Short mmCIF file of C-alpha atoms in Angstrom, two decimals:
data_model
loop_
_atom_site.label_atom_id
_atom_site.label_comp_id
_atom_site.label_asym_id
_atom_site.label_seq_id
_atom_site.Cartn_x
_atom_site.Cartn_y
_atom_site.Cartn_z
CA UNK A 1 15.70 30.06 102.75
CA UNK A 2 12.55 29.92 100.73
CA UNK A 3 9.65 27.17 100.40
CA UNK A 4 10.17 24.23 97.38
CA UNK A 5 8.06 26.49 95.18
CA UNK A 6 8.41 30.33 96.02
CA UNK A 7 10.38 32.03 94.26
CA UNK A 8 13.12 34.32 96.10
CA UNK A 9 12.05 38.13 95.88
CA UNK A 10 15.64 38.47 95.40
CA UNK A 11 16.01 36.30 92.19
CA UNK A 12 12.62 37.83 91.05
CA UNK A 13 13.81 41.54 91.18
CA UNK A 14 17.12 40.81 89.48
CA UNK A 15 15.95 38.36 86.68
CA UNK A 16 14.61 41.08 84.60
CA UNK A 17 17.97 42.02 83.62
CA UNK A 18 18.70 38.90 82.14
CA UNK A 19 19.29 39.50 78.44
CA UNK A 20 16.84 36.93 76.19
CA UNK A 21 19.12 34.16 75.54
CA UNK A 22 20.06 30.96 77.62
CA UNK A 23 19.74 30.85 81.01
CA UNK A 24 20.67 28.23 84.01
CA UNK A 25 19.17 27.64 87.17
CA UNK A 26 22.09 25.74 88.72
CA UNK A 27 21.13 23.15 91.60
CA UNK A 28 17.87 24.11 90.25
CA UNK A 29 15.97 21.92 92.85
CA UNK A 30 11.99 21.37 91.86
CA UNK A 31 12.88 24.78 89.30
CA UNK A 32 11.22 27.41 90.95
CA UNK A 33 13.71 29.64 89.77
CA UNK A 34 13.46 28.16 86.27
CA UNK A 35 10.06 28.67 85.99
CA UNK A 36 10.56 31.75 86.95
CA UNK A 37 13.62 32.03 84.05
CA UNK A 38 11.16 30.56 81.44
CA UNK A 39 8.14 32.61 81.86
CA UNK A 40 10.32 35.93 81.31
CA UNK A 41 11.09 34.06 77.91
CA UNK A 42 14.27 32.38 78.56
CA UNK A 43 15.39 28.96 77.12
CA UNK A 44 15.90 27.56 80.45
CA UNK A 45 18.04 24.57 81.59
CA UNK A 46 17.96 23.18 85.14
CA UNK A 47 20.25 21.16 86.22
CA UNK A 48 20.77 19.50 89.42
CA UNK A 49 22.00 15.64 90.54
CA UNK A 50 18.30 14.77 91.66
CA UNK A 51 16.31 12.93 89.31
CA UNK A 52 13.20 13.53 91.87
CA UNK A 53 13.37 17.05 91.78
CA UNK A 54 14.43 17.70 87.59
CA UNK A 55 11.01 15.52 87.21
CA UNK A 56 9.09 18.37 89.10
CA UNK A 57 11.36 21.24 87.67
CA UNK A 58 10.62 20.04 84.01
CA UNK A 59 8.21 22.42 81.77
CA UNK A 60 7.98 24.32 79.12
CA UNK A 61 10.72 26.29 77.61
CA UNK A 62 13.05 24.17 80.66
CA UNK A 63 15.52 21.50 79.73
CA UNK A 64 16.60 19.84 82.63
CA UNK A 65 19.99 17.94 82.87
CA UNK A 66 21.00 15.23 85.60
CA UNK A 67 24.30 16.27 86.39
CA UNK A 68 26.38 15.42 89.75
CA UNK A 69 28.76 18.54 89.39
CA UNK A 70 30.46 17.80 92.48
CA UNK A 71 31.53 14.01 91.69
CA UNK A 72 34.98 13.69 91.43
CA UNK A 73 36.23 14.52 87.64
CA UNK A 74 32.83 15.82 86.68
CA UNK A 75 32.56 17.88 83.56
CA UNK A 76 31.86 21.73 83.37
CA UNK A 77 28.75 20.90 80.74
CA UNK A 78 28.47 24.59 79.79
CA UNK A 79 30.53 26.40 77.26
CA UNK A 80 32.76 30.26 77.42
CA UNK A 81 30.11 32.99 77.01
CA UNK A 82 26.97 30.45 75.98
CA UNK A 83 24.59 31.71 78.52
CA UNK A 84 22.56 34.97 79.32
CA UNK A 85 22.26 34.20 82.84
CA UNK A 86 23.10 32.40 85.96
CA UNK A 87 20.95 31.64 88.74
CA UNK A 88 22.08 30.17 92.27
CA UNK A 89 20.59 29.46 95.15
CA UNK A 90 20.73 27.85 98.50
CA UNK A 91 23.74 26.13 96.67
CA UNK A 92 27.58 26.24 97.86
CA UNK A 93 30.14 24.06 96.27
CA UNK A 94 33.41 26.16 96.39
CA UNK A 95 35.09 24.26 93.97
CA UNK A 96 32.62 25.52 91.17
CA UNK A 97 33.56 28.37 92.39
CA UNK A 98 36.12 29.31 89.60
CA UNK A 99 33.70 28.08 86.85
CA UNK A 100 30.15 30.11 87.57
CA UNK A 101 31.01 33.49 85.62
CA UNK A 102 33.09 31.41 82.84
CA UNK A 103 30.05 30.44 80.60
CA UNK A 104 28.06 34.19 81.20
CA UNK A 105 28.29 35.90 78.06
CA UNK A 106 30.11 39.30 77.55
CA UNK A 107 26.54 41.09 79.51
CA UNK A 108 25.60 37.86 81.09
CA UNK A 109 23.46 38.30 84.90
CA UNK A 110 24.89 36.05 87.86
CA UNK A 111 22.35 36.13 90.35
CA UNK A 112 23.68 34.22 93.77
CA UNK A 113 21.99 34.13 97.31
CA UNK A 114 22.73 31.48 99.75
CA UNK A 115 23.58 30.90 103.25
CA UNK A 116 26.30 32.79 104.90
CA UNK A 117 28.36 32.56 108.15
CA UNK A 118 26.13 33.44 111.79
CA UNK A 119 23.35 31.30 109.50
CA UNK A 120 24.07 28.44 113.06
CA UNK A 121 22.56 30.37 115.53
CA UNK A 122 19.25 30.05 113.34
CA UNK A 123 19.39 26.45 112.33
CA UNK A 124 20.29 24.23 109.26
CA UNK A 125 22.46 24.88 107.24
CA UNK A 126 25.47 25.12 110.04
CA UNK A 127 28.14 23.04 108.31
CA UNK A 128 30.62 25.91 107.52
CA UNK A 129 31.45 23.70 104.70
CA UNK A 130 27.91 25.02 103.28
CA UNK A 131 28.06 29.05 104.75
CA UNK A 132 30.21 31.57 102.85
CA UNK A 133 32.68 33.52 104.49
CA UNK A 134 32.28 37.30 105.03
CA UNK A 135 32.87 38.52 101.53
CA UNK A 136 33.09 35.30 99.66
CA UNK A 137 30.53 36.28 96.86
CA UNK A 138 32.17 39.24 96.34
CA UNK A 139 35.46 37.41 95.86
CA UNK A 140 33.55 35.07 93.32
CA UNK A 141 32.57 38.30 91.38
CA UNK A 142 36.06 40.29 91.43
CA UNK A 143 37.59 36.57 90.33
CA UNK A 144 35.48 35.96 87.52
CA UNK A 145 35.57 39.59 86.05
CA UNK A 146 32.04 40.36 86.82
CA UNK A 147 30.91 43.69 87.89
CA UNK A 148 28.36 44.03 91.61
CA UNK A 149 25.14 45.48 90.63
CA UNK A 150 23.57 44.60 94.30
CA UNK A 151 24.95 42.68 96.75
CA UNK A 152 23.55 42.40 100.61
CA UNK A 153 25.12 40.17 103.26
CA UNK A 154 23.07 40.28 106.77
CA UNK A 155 19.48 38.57 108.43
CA UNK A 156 16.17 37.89 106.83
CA UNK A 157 13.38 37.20 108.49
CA UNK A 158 11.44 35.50 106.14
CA UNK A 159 10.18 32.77 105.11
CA UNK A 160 12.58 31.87 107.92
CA UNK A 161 14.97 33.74 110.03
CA UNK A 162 18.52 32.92 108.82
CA UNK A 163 22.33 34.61 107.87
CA UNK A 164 22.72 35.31 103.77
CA UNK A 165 24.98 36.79 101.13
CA UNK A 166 23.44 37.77 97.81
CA UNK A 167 24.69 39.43 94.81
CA UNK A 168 23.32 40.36 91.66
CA UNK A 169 26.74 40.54 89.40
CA UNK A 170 26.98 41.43 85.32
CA UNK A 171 29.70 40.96 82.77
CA UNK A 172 31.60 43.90 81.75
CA UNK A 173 29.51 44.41 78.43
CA UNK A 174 26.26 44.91 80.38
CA UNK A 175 24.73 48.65 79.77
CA UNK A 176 24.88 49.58 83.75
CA UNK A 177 21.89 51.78 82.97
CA UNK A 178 19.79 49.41 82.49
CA UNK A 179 19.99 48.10 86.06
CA UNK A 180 16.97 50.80 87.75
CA UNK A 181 17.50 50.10 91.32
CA UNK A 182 14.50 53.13 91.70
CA UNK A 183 11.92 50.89 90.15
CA UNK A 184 12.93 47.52 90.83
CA UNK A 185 14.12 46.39 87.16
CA UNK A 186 10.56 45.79 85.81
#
């Protein structure tokens, strides 16, 4: 959905309410999103399978970890209620599925936009194996005991026309007041 290095406008108006603490950018890519994560003051890490792309995500305040979360037997390297927040995007692997809100602390911040069903008609991705289902992140959410703060599931135009879910979720010990959807969370 977005370039190597911009950051989503979605991630960037919900990472605010990220609590200071740990934070993951999961699939991370070349860490836009962790960048982003580590400038608001966040120990970051980034992990993704890519060695290429953890070189260019690497920085300061960012750990980045090599990790192949979808070979078979792989480790869940993150531990119950160790991080402050979760960021995902342009990733779908369902079998993590039942993992993501595990390791978000008690007000932990999953923030999760990818590519959704009707995303064919525009182009790549088109594998349903990588579109979510009408409803799918929401599913995610009400498994993993997580509370919707936002959550939008149609077209965007830009930086390329294609079909996408995204949520912003929080843990059930989040202060739902602090979540300003009049003035954008900054």
């Amino acid at each position: 959905m977005h370039s190597l290095d911009t950051v989503s406008p979605w991630v960037a108006r919900w990472a605010p309410l990220i609590r200071p603490g740990q934070a993951l950018d999961l699939a991370c890519g070349r860490g836009r999103h962790a960048r982003l994560l580590a400038s608001l003051g966040h120990a970051v890490t980034a992990l993704d399978r890519d060695a290429q792309a953890l070189a260019a995500a690497a920085g300061q305040g960012i750990v980045t970890l090599q990790h192949d979360l979808e070979a078979p037997g792989a480790a869940w390297p993150f531990a119950p209620g160790s991080l402050a927040g979760i960021v995902v995007t342009n990733y779908l692997h369902r079998p993590l599925f039942g993992r993501i809100a595990a390791p978000l602390a008690p007000d932990g911040v999953l923030i999760y936009e990818t590519f959704a069903r009707g995303n064919e008609i525009f182009g790549k991705p088109s594998n349903p194996d990588f579109l979510l289902n009408p409803g799918e992140l929401l599913a995610l959410v009400a498994s993993g005991g997580l509370r919707v703060v936002a959550y939008e599931d149609g077209v965007v135009e830009s930086p390329k026309p294609a079909r996408v879910q995204r949520l912003c979720a929080v843990g059930q010990g989040f202060d739902l007041g602090a979540a300003r959807l009049d003035r954008g969370n900054l």
